[in-house]
PDB file of C-alpha atoms in Angstrom:
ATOM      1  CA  UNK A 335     369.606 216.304 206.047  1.00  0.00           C
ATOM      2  CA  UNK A 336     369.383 216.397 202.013  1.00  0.00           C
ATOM      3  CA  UNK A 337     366.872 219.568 201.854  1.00  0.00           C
ATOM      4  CA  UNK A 338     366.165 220.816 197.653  1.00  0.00           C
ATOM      5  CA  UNK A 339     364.644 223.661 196.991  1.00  0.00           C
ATOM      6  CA  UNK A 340     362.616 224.962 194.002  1.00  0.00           C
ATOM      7  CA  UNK A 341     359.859 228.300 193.663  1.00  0.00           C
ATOM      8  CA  UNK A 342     356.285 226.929 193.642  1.00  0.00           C
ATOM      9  CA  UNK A 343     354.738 228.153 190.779  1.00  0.00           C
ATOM     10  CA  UNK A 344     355.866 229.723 187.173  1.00  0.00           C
ATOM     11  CA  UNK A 345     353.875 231.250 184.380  1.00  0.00           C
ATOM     12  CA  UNK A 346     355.098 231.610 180.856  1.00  0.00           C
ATOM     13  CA  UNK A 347     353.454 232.319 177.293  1.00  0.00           C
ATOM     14  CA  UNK A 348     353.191 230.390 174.799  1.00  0.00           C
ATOM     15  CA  UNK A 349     356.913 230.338 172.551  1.00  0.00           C
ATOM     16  CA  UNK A 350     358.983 231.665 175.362  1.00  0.00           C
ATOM     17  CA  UNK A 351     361.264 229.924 177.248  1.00  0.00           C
ATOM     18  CA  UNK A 352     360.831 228.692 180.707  1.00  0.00           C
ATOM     19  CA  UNK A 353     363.442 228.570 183.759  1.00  0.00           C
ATOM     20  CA  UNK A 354     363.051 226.466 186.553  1.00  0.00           C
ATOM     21  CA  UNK A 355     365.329 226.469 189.457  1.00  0.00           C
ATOM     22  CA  UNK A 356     366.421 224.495 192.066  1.00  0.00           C
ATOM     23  CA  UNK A 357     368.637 224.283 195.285  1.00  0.00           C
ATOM     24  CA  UNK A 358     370.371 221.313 196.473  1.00  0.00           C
ATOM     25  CA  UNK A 359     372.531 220.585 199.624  1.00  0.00           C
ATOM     26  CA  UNK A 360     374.762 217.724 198.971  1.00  0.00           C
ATOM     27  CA  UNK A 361     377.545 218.692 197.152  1.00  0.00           C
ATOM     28  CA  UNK A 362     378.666 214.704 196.059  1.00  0.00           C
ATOM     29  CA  UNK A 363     375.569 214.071 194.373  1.00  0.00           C
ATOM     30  CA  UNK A 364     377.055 211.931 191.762  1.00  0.00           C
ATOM     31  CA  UNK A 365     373.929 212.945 189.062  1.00  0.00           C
ATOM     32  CA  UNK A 366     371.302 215.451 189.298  1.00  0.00           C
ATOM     33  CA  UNK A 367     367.679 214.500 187.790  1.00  0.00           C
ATOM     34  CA  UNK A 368     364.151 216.280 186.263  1.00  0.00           C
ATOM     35  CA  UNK A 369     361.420 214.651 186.410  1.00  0.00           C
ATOM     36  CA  UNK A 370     357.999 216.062 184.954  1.00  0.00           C
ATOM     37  CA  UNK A 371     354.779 215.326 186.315  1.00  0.00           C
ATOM     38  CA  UNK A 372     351.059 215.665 184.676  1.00  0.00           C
ATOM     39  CA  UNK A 373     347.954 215.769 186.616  1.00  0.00           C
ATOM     40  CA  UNK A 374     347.241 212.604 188.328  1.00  0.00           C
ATOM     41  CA  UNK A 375     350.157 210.797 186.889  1.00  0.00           C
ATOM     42  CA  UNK A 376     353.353 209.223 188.038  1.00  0.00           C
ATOM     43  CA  UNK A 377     356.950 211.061 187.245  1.00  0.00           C
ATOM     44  CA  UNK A 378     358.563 211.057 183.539  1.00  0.00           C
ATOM     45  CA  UNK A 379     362.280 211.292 183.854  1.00  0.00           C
ATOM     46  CA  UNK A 380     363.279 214.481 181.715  1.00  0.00           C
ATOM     47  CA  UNK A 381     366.783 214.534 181.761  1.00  0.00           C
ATOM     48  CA  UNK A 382     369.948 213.993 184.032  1.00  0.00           C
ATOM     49  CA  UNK A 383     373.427 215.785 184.313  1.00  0.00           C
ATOM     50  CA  UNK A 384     376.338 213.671 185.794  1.00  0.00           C
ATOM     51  CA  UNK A 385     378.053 216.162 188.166  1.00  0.00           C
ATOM     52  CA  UNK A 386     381.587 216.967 186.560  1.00  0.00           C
ATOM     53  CA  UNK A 387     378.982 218.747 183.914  1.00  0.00           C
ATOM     54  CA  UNK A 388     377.949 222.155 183.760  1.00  0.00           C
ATOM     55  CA  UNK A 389     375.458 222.093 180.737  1.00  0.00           C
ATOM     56  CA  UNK A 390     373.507 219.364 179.341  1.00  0.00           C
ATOM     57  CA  UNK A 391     371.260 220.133 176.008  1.00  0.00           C
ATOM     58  CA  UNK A 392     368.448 217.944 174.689  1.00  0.00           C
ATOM     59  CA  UNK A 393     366.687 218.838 172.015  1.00  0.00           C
ATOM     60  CA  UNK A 394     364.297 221.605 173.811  1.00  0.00           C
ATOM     61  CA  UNK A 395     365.955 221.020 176.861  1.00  0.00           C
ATOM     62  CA  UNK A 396     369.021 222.928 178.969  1.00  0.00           C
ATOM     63  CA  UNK A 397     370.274 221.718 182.027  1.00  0.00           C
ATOM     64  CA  UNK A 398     372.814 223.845 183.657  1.00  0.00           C
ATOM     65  CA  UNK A 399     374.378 223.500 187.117  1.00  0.00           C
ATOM     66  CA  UNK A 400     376.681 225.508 189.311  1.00  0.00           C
ATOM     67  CA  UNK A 401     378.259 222.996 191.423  1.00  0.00           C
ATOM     68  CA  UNK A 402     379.860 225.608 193.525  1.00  0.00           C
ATOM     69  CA  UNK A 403     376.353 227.429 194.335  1.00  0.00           C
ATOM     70  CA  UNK A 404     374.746 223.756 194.403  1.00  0.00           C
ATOM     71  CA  UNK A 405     372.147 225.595 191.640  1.00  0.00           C
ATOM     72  CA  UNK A 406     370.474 223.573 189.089  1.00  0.00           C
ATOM     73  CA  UNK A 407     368.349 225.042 186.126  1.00  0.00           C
ATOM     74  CA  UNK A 408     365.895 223.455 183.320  1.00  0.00           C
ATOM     75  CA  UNK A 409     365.652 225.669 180.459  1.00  0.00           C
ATOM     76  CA  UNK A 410     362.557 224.878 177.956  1.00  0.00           C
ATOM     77  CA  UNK A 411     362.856 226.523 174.726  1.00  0.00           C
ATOM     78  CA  UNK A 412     359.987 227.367 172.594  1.00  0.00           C
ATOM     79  CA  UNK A 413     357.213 226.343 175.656  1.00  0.00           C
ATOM     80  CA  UNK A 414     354.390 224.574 174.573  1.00  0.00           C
ATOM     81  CA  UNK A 415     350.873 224.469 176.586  1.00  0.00           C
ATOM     82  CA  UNK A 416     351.691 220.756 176.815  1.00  0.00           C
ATOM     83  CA  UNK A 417     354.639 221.546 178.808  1.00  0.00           C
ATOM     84  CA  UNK A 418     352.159 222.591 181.258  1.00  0.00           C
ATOM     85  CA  UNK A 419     353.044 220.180 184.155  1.00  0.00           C
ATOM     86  CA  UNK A 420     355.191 220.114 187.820  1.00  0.00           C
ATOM     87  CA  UNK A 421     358.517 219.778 187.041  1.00  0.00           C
ATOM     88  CA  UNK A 422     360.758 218.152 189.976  1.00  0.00           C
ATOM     89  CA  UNK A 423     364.608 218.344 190.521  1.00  0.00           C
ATOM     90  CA  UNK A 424     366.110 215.916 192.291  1.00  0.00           C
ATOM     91  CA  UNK A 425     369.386 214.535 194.008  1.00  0.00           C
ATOM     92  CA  UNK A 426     370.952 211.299 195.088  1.00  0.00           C
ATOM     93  CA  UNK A 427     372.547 211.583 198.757  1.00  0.00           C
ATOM     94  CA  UNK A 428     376.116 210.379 199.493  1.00  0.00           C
ATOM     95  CA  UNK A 429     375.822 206.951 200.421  1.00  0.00           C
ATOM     96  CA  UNK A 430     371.940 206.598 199.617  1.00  0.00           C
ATOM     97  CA  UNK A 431     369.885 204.940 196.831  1.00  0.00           C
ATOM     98  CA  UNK A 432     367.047 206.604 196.458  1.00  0.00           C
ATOM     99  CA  UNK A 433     366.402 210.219 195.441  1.00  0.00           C
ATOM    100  CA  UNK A 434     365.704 213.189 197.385  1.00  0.00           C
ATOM    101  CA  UNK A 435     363.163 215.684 195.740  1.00  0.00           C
ATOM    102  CA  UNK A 436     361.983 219.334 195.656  1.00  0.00           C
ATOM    103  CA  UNK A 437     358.700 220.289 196.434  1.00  0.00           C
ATOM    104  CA  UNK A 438     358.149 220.568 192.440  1.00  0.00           C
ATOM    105  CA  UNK A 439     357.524 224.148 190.158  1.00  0.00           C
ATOM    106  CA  UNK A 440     354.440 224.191 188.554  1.00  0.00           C
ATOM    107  CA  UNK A 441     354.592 225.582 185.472  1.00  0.00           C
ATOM    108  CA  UNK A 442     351.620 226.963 183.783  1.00  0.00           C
ATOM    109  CA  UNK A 443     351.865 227.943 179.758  1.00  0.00           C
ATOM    110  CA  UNK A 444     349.514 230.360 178.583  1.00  0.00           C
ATOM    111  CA  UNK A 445     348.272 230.700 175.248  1.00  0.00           C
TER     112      UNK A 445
ATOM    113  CA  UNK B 739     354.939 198.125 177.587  1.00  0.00           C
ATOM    114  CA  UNK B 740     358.039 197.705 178.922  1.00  0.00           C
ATOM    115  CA  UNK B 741     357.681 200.459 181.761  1.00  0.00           C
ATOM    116  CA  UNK B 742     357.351 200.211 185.122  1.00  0.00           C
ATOM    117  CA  UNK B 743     353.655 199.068 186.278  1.00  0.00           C
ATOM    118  CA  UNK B 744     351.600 199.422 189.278  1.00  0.00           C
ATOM    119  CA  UNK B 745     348.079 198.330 190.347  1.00  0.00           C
ATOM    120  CA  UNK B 746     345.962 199.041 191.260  1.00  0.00           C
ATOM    121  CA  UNK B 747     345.612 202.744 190.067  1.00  0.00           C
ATOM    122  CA  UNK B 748     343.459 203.607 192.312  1.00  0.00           C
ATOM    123  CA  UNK B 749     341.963 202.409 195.533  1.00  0.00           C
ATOM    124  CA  UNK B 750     339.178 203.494 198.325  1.00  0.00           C
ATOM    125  CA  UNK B 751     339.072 201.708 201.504  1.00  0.00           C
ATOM    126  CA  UNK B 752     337.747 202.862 205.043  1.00  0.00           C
ATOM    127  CA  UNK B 753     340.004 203.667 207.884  1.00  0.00           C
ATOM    128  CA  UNK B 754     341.304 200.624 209.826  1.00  0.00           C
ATOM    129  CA  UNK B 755     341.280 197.869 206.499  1.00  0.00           C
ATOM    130  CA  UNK B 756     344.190 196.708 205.018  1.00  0.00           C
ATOM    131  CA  UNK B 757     345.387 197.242 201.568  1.00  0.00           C
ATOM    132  CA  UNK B 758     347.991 195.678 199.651  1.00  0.00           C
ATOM    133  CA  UNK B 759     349.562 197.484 196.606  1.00  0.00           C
ATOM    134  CA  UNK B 760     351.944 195.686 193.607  1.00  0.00           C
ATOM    135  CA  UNK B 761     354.733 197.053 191.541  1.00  0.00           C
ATOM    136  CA  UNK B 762     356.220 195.400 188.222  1.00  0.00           C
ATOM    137  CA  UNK B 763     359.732 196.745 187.831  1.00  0.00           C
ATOM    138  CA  UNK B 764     361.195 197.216 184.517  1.00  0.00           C
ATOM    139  CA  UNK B 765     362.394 193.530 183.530  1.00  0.00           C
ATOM    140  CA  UNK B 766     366.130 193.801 183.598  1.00  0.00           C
ATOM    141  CA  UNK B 767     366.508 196.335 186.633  1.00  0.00           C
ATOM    142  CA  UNK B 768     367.041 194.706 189.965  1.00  0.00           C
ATOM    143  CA  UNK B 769     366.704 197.710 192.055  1.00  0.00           C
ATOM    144  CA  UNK B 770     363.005 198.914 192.995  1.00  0.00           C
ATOM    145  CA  UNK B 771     362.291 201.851 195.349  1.00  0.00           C
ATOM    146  CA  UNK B 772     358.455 202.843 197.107  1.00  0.00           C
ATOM    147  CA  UNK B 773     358.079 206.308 197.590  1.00  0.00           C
ATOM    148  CA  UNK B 774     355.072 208.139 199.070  1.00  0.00           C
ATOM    149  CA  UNK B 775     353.547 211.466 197.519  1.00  0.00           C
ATOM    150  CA  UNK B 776     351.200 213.327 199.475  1.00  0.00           C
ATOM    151  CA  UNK B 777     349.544 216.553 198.006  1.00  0.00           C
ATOM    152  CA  UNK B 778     351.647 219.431 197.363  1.00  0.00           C
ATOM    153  CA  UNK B 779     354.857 217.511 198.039  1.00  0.00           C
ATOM    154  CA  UNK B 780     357.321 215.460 195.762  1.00  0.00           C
ATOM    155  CA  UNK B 781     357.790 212.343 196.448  1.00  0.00           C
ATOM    156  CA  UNK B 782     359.650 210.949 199.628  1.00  0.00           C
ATOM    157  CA  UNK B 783     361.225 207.524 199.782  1.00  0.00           C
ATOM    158  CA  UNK B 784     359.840 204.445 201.728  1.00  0.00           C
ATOM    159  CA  UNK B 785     362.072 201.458 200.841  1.00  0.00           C
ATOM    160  CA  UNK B 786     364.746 199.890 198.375  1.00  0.00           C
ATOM    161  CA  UNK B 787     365.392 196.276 197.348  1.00  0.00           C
ATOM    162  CA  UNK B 788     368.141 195.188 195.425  1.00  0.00           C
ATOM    163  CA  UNK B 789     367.003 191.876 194.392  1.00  0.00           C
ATOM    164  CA  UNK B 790     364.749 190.342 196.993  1.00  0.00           C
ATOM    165  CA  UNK B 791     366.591 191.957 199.617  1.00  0.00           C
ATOM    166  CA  UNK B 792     365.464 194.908 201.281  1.00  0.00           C
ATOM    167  CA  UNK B 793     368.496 196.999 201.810  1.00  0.00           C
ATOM    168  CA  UNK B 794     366.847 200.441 203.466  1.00  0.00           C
ATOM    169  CA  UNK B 795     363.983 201.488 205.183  1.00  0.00           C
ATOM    170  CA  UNK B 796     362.731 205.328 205.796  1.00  0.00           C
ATOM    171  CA  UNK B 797     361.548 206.281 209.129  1.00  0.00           C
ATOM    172  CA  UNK B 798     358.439 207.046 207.445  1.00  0.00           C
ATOM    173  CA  UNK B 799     358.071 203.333 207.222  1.00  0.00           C
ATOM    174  CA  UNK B 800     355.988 202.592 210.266  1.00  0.00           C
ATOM    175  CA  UNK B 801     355.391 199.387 211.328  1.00  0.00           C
ATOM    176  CA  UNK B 802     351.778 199.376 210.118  1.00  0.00           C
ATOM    177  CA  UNK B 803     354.109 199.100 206.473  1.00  0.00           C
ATOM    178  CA  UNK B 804     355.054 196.719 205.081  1.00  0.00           C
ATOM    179  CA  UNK B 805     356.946 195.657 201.761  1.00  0.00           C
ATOM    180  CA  UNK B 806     358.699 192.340 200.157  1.00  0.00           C
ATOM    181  CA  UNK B 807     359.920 191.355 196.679  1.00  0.00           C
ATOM    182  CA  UNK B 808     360.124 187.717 197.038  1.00  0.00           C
ATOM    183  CA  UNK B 809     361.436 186.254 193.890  1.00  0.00           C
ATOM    184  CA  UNK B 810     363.236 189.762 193.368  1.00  0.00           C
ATOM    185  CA  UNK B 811     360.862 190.540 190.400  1.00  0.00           C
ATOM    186  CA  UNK B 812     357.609 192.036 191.438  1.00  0.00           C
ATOM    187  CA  UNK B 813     357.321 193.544 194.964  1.00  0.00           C
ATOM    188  CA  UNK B 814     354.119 194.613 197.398  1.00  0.00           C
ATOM    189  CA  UNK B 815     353.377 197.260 199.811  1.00  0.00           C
ATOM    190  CA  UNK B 816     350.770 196.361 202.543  1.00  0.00           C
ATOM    191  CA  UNK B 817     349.230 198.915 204.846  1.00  0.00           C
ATOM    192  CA  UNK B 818     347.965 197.806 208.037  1.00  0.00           C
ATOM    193  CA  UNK B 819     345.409 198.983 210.059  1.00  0.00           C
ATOM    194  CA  UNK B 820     345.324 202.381 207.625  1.00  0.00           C
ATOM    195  CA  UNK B 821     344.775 206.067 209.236  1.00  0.00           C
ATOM    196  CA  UNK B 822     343.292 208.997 206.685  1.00  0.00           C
ATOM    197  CA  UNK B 823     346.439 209.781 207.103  1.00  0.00           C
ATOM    198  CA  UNK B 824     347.503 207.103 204.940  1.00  0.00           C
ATOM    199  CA  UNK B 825     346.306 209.237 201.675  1.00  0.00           C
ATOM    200  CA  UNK B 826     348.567 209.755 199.122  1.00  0.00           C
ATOM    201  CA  UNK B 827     349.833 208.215 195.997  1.00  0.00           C
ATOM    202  CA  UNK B 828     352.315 205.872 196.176  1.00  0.00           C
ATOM    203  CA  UNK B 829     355.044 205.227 193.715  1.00  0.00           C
ATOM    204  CA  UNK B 830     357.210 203.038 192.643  1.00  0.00           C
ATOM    205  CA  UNK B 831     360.190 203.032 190.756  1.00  0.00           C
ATOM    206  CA  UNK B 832     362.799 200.679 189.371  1.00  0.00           C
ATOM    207  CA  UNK B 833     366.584 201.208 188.366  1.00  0.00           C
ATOM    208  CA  UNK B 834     369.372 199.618 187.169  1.00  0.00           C
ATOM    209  CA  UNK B 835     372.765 199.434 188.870  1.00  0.00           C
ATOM    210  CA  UNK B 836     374.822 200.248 185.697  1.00  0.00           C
ATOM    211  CA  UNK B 837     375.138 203.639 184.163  1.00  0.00           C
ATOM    212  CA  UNK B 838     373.554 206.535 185.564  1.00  0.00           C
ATOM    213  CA  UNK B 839     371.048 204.342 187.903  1.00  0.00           C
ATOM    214  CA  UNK B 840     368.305 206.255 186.802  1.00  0.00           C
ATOM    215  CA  UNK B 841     365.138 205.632 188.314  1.00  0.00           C
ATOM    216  CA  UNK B 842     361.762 204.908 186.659  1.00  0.00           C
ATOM    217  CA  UNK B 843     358.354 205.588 187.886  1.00  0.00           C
ATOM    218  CA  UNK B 844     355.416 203.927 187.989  1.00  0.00           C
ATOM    219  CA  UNK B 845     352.207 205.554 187.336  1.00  0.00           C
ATOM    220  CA  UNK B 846     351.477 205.590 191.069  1.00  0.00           C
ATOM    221  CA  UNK B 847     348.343 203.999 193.258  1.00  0.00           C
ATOM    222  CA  UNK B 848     346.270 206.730 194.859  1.00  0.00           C
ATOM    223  CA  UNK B 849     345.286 205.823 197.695  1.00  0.00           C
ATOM    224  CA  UNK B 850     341.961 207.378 199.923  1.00  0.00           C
ATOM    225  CA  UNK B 851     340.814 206.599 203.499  1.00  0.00           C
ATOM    226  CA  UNK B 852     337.424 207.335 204.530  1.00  0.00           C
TER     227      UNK B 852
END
C-alpha cells in the first residue's frame, strides 16, 4: 500500500529557512500536495507540483522533488512564528481519488 | 465564503447515540471526499462522491458509517451506534475534476464520545 513518510517534529528560528521532508511510494503520482495545518483547524492547501517538475517556487515557498528517490521537500524562506503549524505532504495513488498523507512535521519557529 | 463548510464544528455525544455530520462543497466542484483524523495522524480517507454517486468506500468505513450526497450538492456522514473510538475530527473536502483536482478542506467536525 501507498505508505508517506515525513520526521515528526522540526525547530527553526525566527528568519531562517525551514526544510521539511517527505517520502512517498507511488512513483505515478500524477501531483504531489502540502497542506498546512493550525491547531484545531482543518488543512490549507500550500502548494502542489505536477510530477514531470522538479522545482516549484511561490513566493516564500520551494517545492522540490526527486522523482527517482520518490523525495519531496518544502522549503520556507525567511520563517515566521506564524509559520508555526503541521505541515502535511501528500500523494494521489494510481487509480485512486483521494489523497494519501504523511503523518505531518510539526514545525515549531522560535523567536 | 466560498470555501468548503462543515457543521457542526464541534460535537459531544455519549457512546452508543447517533450523530449525523454535513459538508457544503465548494459550489462548482462535483467531487467531495470524508476523511477521518485521529490525533497524531494525517488524515485518512473514508469516501468519495462524484456527483450523488458514491464511487469508493475505505475499509475504514464500517457499517456503523454511513454517507450520501443526494442532490450531489451537500453530503452527510452518520455514525451509528458510536464507540469512543469514534473520536476524531472528521474532514471533508471538495475538488474539481479539471486541472490539478486539488482538494479543499473543510474546517473539520471534532467529534468526542463519552
Amino acid at each position: 500500500g501507498e505508505d508517506v513518510e515525513q520526521s515528526l517534529f522540526l525547530s527553526v528560528r525566527e528568519g531562517d529557512s525551514s526544510v521539511i521532508n517527505c517520502t512517498y511510494t507511488d512513483s505515478s503520482s500524477t501531483y504531489l500536495y502540502w497542506y498546512k495545518q493550525e491547531p484545531g483547524a482543518g488543512l490549507q492547501l500550500l502548494t502542489y507540483i505536477f510530477s514531470n517538475m522538479d522545482m516549484k517556487q511561490d513566493q516564500r515557498l520551494t517545492v522540490l522533488l526527486n522523482k527517482k528517490d520518490k523525495h519531496l521537500s518544502l522549503r520556507i524562506a525567511d520563517t515566521q512564528t506564524g509559520d508555526s503549524a503541521i505541515y502535511f505532504c501528500a500523494e494521489t495513488a494510481t487509480g485512486a481519488n483521494n489523497l494519501f498523507f504523511g503523518t505531518g512535521t510539526r514545525l515549531t519557529v522560535i523567536p | 465564503d466560498t470555501g468548503v463548510s462543515q457543521n457542526p464544528r464541534h460535537k459531544i455525544t455519549k457512546r452508543g447515540q447517533n450523530v449525523t455530520f454535513r459538508c457544503d462543497p465548494i459550489s462548482e466542484h462535483n467531487r467531495l471526499y470524508w476523511y477521518r483524523q485521529t490525533l497524531g495522524q494525517g488524515p485518512e480517507f473514508l469516501t468519495y462522491f462524484q456527483n450523488e454517486a458514491q464511487l469508493e468506500k475505505s475499509r475504514l468505513l464500517s457499517d456503523r458509517f454511513s454517507a450520501e450526497r443526494p442532490k450531489g450538492s451537500f453530503s452527510t456522514l452518520e455514525i451509528q451506534r458510536t464507540e469512543q473510538g469514534d473520536s476524531a475530527m472528521y474532514l471533508c473536502a471538495s475538488s474539481s475534476p479539471r486541472g490539478s483536482e486539488t482538494q479543499y478542506f473543510g474546517p473539520g467536525t471534532r467529534l468526542l464520545v463519552l
